[in-house]
Coordinates of C-alpha atoms in Angstrom, one line a residue:
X1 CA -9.2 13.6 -33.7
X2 CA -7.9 12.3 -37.3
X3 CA -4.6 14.3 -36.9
X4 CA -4.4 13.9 -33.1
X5 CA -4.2 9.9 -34.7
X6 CA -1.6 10.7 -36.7
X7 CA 0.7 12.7 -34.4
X8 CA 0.7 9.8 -32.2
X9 CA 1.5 7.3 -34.9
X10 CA 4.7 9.5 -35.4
X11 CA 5.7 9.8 -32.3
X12 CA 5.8 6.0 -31.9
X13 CA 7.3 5.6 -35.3
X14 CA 10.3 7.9 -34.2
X15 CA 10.5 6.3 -30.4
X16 CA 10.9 3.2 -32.3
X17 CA 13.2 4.7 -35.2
X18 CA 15.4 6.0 -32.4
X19 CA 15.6 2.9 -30.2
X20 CA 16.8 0.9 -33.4
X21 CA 19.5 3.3 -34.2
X22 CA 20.4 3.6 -30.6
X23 CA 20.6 0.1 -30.4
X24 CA 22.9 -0.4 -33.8
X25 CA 24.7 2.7 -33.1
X26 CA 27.8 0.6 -33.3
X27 CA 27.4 -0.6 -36.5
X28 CA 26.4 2.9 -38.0
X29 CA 29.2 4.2 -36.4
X30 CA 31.4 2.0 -37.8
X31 CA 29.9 2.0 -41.5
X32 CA 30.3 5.7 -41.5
X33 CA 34.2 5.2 -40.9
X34 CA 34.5 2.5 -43.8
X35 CA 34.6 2.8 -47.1
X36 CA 32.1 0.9 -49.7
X37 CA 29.9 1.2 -52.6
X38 CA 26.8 3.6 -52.0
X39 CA 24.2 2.3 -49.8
X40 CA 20.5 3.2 -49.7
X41 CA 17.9 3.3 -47.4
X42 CA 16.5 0.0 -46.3
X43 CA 18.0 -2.2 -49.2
X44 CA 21.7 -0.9 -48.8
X45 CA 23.3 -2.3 -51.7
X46 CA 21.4 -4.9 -53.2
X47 CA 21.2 -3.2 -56.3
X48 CA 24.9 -4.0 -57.0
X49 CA 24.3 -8.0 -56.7
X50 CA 21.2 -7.2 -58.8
X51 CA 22.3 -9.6 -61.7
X52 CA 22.3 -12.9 -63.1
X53 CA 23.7 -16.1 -60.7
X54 CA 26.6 -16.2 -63.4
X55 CA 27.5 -12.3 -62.9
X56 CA 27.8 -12.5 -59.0
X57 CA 31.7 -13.8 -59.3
X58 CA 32.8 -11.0 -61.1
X59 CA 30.4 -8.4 -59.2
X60 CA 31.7 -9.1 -55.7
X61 CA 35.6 -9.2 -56.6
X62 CA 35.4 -6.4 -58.9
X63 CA 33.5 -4.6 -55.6
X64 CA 36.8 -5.9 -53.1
X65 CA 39.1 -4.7 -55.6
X66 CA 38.1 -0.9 -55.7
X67 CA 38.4 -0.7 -52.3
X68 CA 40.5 -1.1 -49.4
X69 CA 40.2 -3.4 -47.0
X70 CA 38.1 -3.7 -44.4
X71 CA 35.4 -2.5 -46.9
X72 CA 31.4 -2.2 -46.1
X73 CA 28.5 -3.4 -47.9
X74 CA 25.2 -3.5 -46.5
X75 CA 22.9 -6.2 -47.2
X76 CA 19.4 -4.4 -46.9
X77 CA 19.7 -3.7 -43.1
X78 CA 22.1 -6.0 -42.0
X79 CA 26.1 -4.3 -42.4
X80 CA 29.2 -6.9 -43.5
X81 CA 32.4 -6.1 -43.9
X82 CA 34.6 -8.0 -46.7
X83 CA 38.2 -8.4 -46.1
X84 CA 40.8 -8.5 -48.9
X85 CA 43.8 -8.2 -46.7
X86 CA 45.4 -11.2 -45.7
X87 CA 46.9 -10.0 -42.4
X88 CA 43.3 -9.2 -41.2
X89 CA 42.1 -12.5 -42.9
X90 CA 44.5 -14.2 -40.2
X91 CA 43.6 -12.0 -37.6
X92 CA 39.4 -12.9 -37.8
X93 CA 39.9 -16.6 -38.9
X94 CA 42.5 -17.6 -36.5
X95 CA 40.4 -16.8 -33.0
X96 CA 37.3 -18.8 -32.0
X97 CA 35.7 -14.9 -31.9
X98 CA 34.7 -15.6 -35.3
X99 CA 34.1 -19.4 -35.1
X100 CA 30.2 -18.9 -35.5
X101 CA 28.6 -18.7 -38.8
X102 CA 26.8 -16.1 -39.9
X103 CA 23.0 -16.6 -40.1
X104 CA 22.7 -16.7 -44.2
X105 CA 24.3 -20.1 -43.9
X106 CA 20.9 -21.1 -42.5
X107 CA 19.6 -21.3 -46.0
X108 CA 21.6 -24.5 -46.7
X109 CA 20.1 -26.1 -43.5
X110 CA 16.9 -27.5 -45.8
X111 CA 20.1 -30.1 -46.9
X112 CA 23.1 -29.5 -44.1
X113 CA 20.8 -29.2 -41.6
X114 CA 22.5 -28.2 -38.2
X115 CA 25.9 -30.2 -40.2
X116 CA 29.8 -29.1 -39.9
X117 CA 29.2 -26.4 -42.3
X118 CA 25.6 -24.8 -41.0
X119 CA 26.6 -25.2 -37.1
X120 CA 28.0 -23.3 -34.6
X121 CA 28.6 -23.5 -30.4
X122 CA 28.9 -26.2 -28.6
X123 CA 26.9 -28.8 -30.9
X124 CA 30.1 -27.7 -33.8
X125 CA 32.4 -28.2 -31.2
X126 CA 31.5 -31.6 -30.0
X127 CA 30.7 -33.1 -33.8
X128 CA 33.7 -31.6 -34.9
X129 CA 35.8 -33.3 -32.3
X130 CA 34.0 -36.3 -32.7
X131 CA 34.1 -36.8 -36.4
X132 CA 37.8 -35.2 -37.2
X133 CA 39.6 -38.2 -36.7
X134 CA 37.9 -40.5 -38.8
X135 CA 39.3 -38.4 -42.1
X136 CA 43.2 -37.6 -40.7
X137 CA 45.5 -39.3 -42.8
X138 CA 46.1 -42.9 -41.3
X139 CA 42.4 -43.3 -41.2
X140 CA 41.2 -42.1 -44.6
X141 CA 44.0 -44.7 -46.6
X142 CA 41.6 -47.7 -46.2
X143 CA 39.6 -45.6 -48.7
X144 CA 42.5 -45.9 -51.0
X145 CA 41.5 -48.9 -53.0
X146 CA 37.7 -48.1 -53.6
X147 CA 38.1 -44.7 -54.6
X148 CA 41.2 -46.8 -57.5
X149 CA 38.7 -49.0 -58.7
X150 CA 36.2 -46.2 -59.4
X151 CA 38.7 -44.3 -61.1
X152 CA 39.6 -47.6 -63.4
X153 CA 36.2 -47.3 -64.6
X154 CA 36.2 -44.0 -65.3
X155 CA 39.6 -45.2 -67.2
X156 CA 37.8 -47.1 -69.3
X157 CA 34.5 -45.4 -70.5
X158 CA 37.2 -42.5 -71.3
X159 CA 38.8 -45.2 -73.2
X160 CA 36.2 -46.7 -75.0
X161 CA 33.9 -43.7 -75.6
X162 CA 35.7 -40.6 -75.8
X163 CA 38.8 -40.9 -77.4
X164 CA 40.4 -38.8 -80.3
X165 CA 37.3 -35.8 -80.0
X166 CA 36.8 -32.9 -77.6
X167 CA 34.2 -33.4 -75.2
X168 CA 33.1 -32.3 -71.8
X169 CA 35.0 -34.1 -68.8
X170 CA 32.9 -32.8 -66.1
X171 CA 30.0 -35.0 -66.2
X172 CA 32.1 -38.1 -66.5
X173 CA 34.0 -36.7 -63.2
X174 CA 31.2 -35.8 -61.3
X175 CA 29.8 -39.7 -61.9
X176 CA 33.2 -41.4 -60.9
X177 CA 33.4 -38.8 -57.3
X178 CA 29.6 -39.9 -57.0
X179 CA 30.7 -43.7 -56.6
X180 CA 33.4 -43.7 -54.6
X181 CA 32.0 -41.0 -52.4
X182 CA 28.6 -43.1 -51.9
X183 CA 30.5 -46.1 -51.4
X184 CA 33.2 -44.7 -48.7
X185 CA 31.2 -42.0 -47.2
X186 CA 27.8 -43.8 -47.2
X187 CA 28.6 -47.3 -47.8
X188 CA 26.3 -47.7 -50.6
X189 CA 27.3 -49.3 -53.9
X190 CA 26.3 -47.2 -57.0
X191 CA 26.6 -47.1 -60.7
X192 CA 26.6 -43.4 -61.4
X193 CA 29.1 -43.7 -64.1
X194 CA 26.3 -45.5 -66.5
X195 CA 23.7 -43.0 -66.1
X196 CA 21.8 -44.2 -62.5
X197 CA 22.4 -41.0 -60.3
X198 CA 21.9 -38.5 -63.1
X199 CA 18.7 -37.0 -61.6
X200 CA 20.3 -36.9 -58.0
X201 CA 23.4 -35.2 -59.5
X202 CA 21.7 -32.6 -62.0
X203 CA 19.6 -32.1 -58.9
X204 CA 22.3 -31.8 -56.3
X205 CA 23.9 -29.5 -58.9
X206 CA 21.3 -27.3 -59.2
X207 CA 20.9 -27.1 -55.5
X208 CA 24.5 -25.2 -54.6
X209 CA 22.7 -22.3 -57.3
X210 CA 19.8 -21.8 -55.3
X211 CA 21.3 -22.1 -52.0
X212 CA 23.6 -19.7 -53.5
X213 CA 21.0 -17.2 -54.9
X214 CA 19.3 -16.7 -51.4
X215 CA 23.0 -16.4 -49.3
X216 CA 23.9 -13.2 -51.8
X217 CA 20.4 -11.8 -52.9
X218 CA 18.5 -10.2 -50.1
X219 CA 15.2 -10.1 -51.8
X220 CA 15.2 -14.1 -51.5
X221 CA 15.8 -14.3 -48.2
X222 CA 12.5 -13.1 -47.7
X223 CA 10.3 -16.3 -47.2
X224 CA 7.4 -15.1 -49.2
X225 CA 9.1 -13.7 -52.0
X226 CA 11.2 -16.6 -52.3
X227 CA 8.4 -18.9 -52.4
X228 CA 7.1 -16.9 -55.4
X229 CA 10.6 -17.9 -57.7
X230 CA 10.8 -20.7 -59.6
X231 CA 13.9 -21.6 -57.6
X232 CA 11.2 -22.8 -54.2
X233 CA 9.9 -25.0 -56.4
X234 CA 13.3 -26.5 -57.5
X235 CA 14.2 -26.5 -54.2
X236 CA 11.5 -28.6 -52.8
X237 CA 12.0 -31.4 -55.6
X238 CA 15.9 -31.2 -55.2
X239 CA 15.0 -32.3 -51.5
X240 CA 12.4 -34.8 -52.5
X241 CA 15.5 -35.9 -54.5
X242 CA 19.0 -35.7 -52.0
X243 CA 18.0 -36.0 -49.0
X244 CA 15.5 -38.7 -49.7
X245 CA 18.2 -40.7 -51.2
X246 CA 20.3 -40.3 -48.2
X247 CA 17.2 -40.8 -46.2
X248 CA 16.6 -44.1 -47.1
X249 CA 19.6 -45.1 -47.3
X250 CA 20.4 -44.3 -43.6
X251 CA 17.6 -46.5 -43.1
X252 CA 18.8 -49.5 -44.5
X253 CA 22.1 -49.1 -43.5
X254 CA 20.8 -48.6 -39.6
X255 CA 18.4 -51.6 -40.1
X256 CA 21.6 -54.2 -40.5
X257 CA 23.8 -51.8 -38.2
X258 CA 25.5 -53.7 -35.2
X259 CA 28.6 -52.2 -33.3
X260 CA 31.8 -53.3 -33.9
X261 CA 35.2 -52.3 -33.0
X262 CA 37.0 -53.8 -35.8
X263 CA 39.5 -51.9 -37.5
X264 CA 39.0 -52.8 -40.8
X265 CA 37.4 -51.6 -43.4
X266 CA 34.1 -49.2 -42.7
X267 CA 32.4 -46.8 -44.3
X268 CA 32.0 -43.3 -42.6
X269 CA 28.2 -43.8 -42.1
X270 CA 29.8 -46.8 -40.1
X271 CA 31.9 -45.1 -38.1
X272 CA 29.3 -42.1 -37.3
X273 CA 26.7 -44.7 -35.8
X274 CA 29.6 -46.1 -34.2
X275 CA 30.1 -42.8 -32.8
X276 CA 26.6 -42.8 -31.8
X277 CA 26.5 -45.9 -29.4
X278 CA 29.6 -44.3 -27.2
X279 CA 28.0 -40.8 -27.4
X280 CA 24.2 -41.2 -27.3
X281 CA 23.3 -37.6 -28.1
X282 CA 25.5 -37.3 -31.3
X283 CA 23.6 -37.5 -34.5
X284 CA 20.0 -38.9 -33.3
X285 CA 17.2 -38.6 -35.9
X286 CA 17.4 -36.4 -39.2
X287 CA 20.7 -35.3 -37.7
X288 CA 22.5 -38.7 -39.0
X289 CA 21.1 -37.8 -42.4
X290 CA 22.3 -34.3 -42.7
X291 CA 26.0 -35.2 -41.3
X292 CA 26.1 -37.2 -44.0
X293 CA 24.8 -34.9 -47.1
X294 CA 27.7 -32.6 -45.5
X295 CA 30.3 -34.8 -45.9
X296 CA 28.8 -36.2 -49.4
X297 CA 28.7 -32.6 -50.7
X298 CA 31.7 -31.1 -49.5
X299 CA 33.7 -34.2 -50.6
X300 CA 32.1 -35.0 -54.1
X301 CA 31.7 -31.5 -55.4
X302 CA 35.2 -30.8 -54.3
X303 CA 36.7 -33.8 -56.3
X304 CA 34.5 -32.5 -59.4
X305 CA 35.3 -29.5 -59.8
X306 CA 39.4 -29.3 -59.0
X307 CA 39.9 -32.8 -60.9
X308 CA 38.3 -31.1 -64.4
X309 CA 39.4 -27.6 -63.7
X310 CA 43.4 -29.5 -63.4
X311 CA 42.7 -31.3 -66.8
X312 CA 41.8 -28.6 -68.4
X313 CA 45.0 -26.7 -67.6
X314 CA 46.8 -29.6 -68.0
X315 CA 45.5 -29.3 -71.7
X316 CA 46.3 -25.8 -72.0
X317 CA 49.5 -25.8 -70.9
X318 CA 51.3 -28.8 -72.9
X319 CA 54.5 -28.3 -70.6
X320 CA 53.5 -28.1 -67.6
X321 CA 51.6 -31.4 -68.4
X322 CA 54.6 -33.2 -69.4
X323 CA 56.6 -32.1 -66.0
X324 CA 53.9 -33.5 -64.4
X325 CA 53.7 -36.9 -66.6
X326 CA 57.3 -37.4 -66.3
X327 CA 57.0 -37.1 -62.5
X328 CA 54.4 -39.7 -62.0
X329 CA 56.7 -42.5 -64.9
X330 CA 59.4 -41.7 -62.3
X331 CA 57.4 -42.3 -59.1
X332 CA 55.0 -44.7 -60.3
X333 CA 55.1 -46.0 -63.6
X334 CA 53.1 -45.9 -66.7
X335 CA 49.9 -47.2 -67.4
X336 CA 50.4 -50.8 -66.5
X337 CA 51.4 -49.7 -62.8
X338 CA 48.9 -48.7 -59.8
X339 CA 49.7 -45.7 -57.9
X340 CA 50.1 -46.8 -54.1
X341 CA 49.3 -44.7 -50.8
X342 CA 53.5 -44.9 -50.7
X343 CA 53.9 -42.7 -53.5
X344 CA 51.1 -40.0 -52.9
X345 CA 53.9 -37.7 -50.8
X346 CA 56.1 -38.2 -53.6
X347 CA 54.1 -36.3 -55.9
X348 CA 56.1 -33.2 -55.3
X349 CA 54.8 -31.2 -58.2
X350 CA 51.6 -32.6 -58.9
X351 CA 51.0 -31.6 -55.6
X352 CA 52.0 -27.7 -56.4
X353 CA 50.3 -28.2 -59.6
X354 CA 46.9 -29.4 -57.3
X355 CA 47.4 -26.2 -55.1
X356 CA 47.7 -23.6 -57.9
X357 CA 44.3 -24.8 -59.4
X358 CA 43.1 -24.4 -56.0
X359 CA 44.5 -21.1 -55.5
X360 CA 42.8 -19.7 -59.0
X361 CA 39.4 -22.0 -58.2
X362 CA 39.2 -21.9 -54.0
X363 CA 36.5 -24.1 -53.3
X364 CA 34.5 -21.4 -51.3
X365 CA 35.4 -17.9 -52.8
X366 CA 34.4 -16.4 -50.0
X367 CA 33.0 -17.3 -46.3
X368 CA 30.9 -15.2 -43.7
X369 CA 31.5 -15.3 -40.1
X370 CA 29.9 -13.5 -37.1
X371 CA 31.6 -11.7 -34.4
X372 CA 30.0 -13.3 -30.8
X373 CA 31.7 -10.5 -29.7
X374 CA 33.0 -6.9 -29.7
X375 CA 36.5 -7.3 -31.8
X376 CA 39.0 -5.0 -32.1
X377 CA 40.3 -5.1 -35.9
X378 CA 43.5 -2.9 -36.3
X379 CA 41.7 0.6 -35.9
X380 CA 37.8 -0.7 -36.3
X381 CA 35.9 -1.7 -33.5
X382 CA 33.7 -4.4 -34.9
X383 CA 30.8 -4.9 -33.0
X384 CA 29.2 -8.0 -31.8
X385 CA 27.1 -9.6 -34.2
X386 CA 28.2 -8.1 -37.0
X387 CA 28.9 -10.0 -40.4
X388 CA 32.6 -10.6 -41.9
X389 CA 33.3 -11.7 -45.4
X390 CA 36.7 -13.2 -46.0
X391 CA 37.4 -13.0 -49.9
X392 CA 39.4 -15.9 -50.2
X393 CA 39.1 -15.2 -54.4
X394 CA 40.7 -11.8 -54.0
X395 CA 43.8 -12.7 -51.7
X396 CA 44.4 -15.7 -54.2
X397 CA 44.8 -13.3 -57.4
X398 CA 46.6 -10.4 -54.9
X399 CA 49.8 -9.3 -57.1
X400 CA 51.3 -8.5 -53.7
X401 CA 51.4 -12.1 -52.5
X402 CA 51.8 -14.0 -55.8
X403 CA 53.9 -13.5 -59.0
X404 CA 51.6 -14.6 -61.9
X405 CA 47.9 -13.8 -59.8
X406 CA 46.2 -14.3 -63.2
X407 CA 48.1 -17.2 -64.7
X408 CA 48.8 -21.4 -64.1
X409 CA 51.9 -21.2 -62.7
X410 CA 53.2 -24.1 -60.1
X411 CA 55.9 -22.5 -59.7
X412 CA 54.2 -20.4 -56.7
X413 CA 54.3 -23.4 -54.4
X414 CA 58.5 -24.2 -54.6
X415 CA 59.1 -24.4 -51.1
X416 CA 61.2 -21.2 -51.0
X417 CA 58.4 -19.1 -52.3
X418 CA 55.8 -20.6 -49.5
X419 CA 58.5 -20.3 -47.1
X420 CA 58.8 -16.4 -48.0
X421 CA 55.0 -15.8 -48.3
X422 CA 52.1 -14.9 -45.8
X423 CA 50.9 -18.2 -43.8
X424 CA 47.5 -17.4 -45.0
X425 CA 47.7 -16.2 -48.3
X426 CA 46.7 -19.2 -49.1
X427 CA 43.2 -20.6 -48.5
X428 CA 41.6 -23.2 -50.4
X429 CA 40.4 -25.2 -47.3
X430 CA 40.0 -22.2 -45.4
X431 CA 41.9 -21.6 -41.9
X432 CA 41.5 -21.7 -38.4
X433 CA 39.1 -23.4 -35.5
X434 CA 36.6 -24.0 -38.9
X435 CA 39.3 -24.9 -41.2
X436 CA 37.8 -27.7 -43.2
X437 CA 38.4 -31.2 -42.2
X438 CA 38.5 -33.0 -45.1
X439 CA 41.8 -31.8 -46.7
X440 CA 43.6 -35.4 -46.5
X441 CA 40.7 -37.2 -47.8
X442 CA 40.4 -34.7 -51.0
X443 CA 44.5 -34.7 -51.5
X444 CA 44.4 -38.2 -51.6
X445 CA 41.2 -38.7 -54.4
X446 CA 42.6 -35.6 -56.7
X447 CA 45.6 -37.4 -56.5
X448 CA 44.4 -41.0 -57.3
X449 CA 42.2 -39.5 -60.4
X450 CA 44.8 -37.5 -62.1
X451 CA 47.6 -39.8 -61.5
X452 CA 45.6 -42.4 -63.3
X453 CA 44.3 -40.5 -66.0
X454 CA 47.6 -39.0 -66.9
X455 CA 49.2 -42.2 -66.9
X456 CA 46.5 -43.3 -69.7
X457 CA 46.0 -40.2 -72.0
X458 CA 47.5 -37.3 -73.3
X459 CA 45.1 -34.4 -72.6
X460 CA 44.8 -31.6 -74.9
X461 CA 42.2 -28.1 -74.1
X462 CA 40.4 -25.6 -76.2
X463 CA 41.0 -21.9 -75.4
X464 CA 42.9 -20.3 -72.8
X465 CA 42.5 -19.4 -69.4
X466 CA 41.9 -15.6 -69.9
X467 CA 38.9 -16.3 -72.0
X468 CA 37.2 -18.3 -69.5
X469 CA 34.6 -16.5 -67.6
X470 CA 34.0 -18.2 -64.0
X471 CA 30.9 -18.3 -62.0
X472 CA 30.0 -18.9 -58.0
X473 CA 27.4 -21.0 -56.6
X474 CA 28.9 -22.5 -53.6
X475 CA 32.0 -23.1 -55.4
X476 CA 33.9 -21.7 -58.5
X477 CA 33.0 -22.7 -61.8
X478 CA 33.6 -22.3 -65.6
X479 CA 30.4 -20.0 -66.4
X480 CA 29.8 -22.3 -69.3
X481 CA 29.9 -25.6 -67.4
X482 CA 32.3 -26.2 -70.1
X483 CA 35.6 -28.2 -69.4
X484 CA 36.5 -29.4 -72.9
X485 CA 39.1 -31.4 -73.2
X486 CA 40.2 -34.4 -75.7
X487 CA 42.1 -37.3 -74.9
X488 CA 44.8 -39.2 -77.1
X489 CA 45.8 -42.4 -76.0
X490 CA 49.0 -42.8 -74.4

């Protein structure tokens, strides 16, 4: 009886092993065809990300770089392929076949919740349309001014505090994005550069780690195992923390809302209720709320991190510094002049400066999209539903499309050397139907804050590039949160 019990158990175990294969049978087919690291049974190869949060950078592109592209990886059951080569990169992120985001991205939705970033279909579509005008570049210059006098601040705590001594820029970044993004993104008045959002930011912070951890790490993308880490516990106070700020302050801001359809002056949060009264279905409820932590994240890490990883480099590379200085005394002035939207597109190589930090520190080092249907990749049939990884890291450091991959070098973007390169062999804001939106908006404030600071101090660095290690969370990052720098007054 015991082993007639048995027999039967098998049976259905192998009616349902067989089912599951026959359904997959694309992807095994196509994994067999690829080539990768060794996978094993059930956890494929989640013993190669089986490392600290700092090692993950250097795990994943060191993986891209032994192998040709399209390579596999298999993330316990699920398959991905990664893509180093920049003609397939154009090839998946150019058609709306890959316009839907793969499912880890549903770990950020306890902040983005169904946001710009998180969705996909026709709710992507419609907020997208509905929300991409309000940052192209004749709308987002009324933010000129607010995100100037912010930076004037910063001027001066640089000024009076930190002068003459090497000392960490990031924080004091990271408070001066903080005001001007609460103030033009969610119309709130702050005073994060003298300590009063340094839980939210530490918190916030923290947050793109964790989120981060459980995208890349299978093991925490099981609930229950992940509720067992000491990151479910950070993550529950680091929501207590953002999105109850934001929270309330929707709620206040909504409280005194009326319509308007004066062109002055508004705040994004503004514009999105405004948005709200024509279209009644856009952003109702929590929805408003996790827009807006979209926008606030996107914009305010983005400004932190490309600001102090340009003055660092700035520091380490005295002459490049001083082409850049004696650009902006010739377009703008020295210290005792304001630069003015007018002068922004005449920034010709602090712009190329701008884009070859970006190119060395993309903002996303890599991004995951899911085929909604069967797609024929050069000679791979790539199934529907199946995961892609664009490695936006490796094609920026790919010795076949840049001269100096490893090295600071402005020089990449001359106009003939774009002219003569691959259309998208360069990344930072990815490409495409999901190409982000912001770009004019985060031109425009790197621009402002360096512009300013240069025209103040003289920045020297310690160390050199090759002896920085980087990091990923959601962005790239100096592994030691370290962006030392010291300032002599100009």
């Amino acid at each position: 009886m015991f082993s007639q019990w048995i027999k039967e158990i098998l049976i259905l175990f192998g009616i349902g092993l067989a089912a599951c294969v026959y359904r997959y049978r694309k992807f095994y087919f196509l994994s067999w065809k690829l080539p990768g690291p060794f996978a094993f049974p059930i956890i494929g190869n989640a013993l190669n990300f089986l490392c600290s949060d700092e090692e993950l950078l250097d795990r994943a592109a060191s993986i891209c770089k032994n192998y040709p592209s399209p390579l596999r990886l298999w993330f316990g059951p699920k398959l991905a392929l990664m893509i180093t080569d920049v003609d397939q990169a154009q090839k998946i992120m150019s058609t709306m076949k890959f316009s839907t985001k793969d499912d880890v991205y549903r770990f950020l939705e306890p902040f983005d919740g169904k946001g710009l970033i998180t969705s996909s279909g026709s709710k992507w579509r419609r907020d997208r349309r509905l929300i991409s005008p309000l940052l192209i570049k004749k709308n987002i210059v009324k933010y000129f001014p607010y995100i100037l006098k912010h930076t004037k601040i910063l001027i001066d705590i640089l000024r009076n505090d930190n002068v003459g001594s090497f000392f960490n820029v990031e924080p004091l970044i990271h408070r001066c994005s903080a005001d001007f993004v609460n103030e033009t993104i969610l119309g709130v008045s702050t005073r994060a550069q003298f300590g009063e959002m340094d839980k939210f930011i530490k918190m916030l912070s923290r947050m793109y780690t964790i989120l981060h951890a459980r995208i890349v790490k299978i093991w925490l993308q099981i609930e229950i195992f992940f509720r067992l880490t000491r990151y479910y516990e950070e993550q529950e106070e680091g929501i207590h923390v953002v999105v109850g700020f934001v929270r309330k302050v929707v709620q206040d801001i909504q409280s005194k809302y009326e319509y308007s359809e004066d062109d002055s002056y508004k705040p994004i949060i503004h514009h999105l209720l405004d948005i709200r009264t024509n279209f009644p279905e856009f952003a109702r409820g929590e929805d408003l709320v996790h827009q807006l932590i979209t926008l606030y994240s996107a914009s305010e890490d983005t400004m932190t991190s490309i600001v102090s990883f340009t003055i660092v480099l700035l520091g380490m590379y005295p002459h490049i510094q001083s082409k850049v200085v004696e650009e902006i005394l010739d377009v703008v002035g020295g210290k005792d002049k304001d630069i003015e939207e007018k002068h922004l597109d005449k920034l010709t190589y602090l712009d190329m400066v701008i884009k070859d930090v970006l190119r060395l520190f993309p903002i996303a080092a890599f991004i995951v999209r899911k085929a909604e249907e069967d797609f024929l990749l050069d000679d791979w049939l790539i199934p529907k539903g199946c995961s892609v990884m664009v490695s936006i890291y490796n094609i920026h450091r790919d010795k076949r499309l840049w001269e100096k991959p490893e090295e600071f070098y402005p020089e990449h973007f001359m106009p003939e050397a774009v002219r003569s390169r691959h259309p998208y062999s360069f990344l930072p804001f990815s490409a495409g139907p999901r190409g982000c939106i912001g770009k004019p908006y985060a031109y425009m404030a790197l621009k402002i804050l360096l512009v300013t600071i240069l025209q103040n101090f003289e920045v020297q660095s310690e160390g050199k590039l090759e002896d920085k290690k980087l990091k990923m969370d959601i962005s790239v990052r100096f592994r030691d949160e370290i962006y030392s720098i010291m300032l002599k007054n100009r």
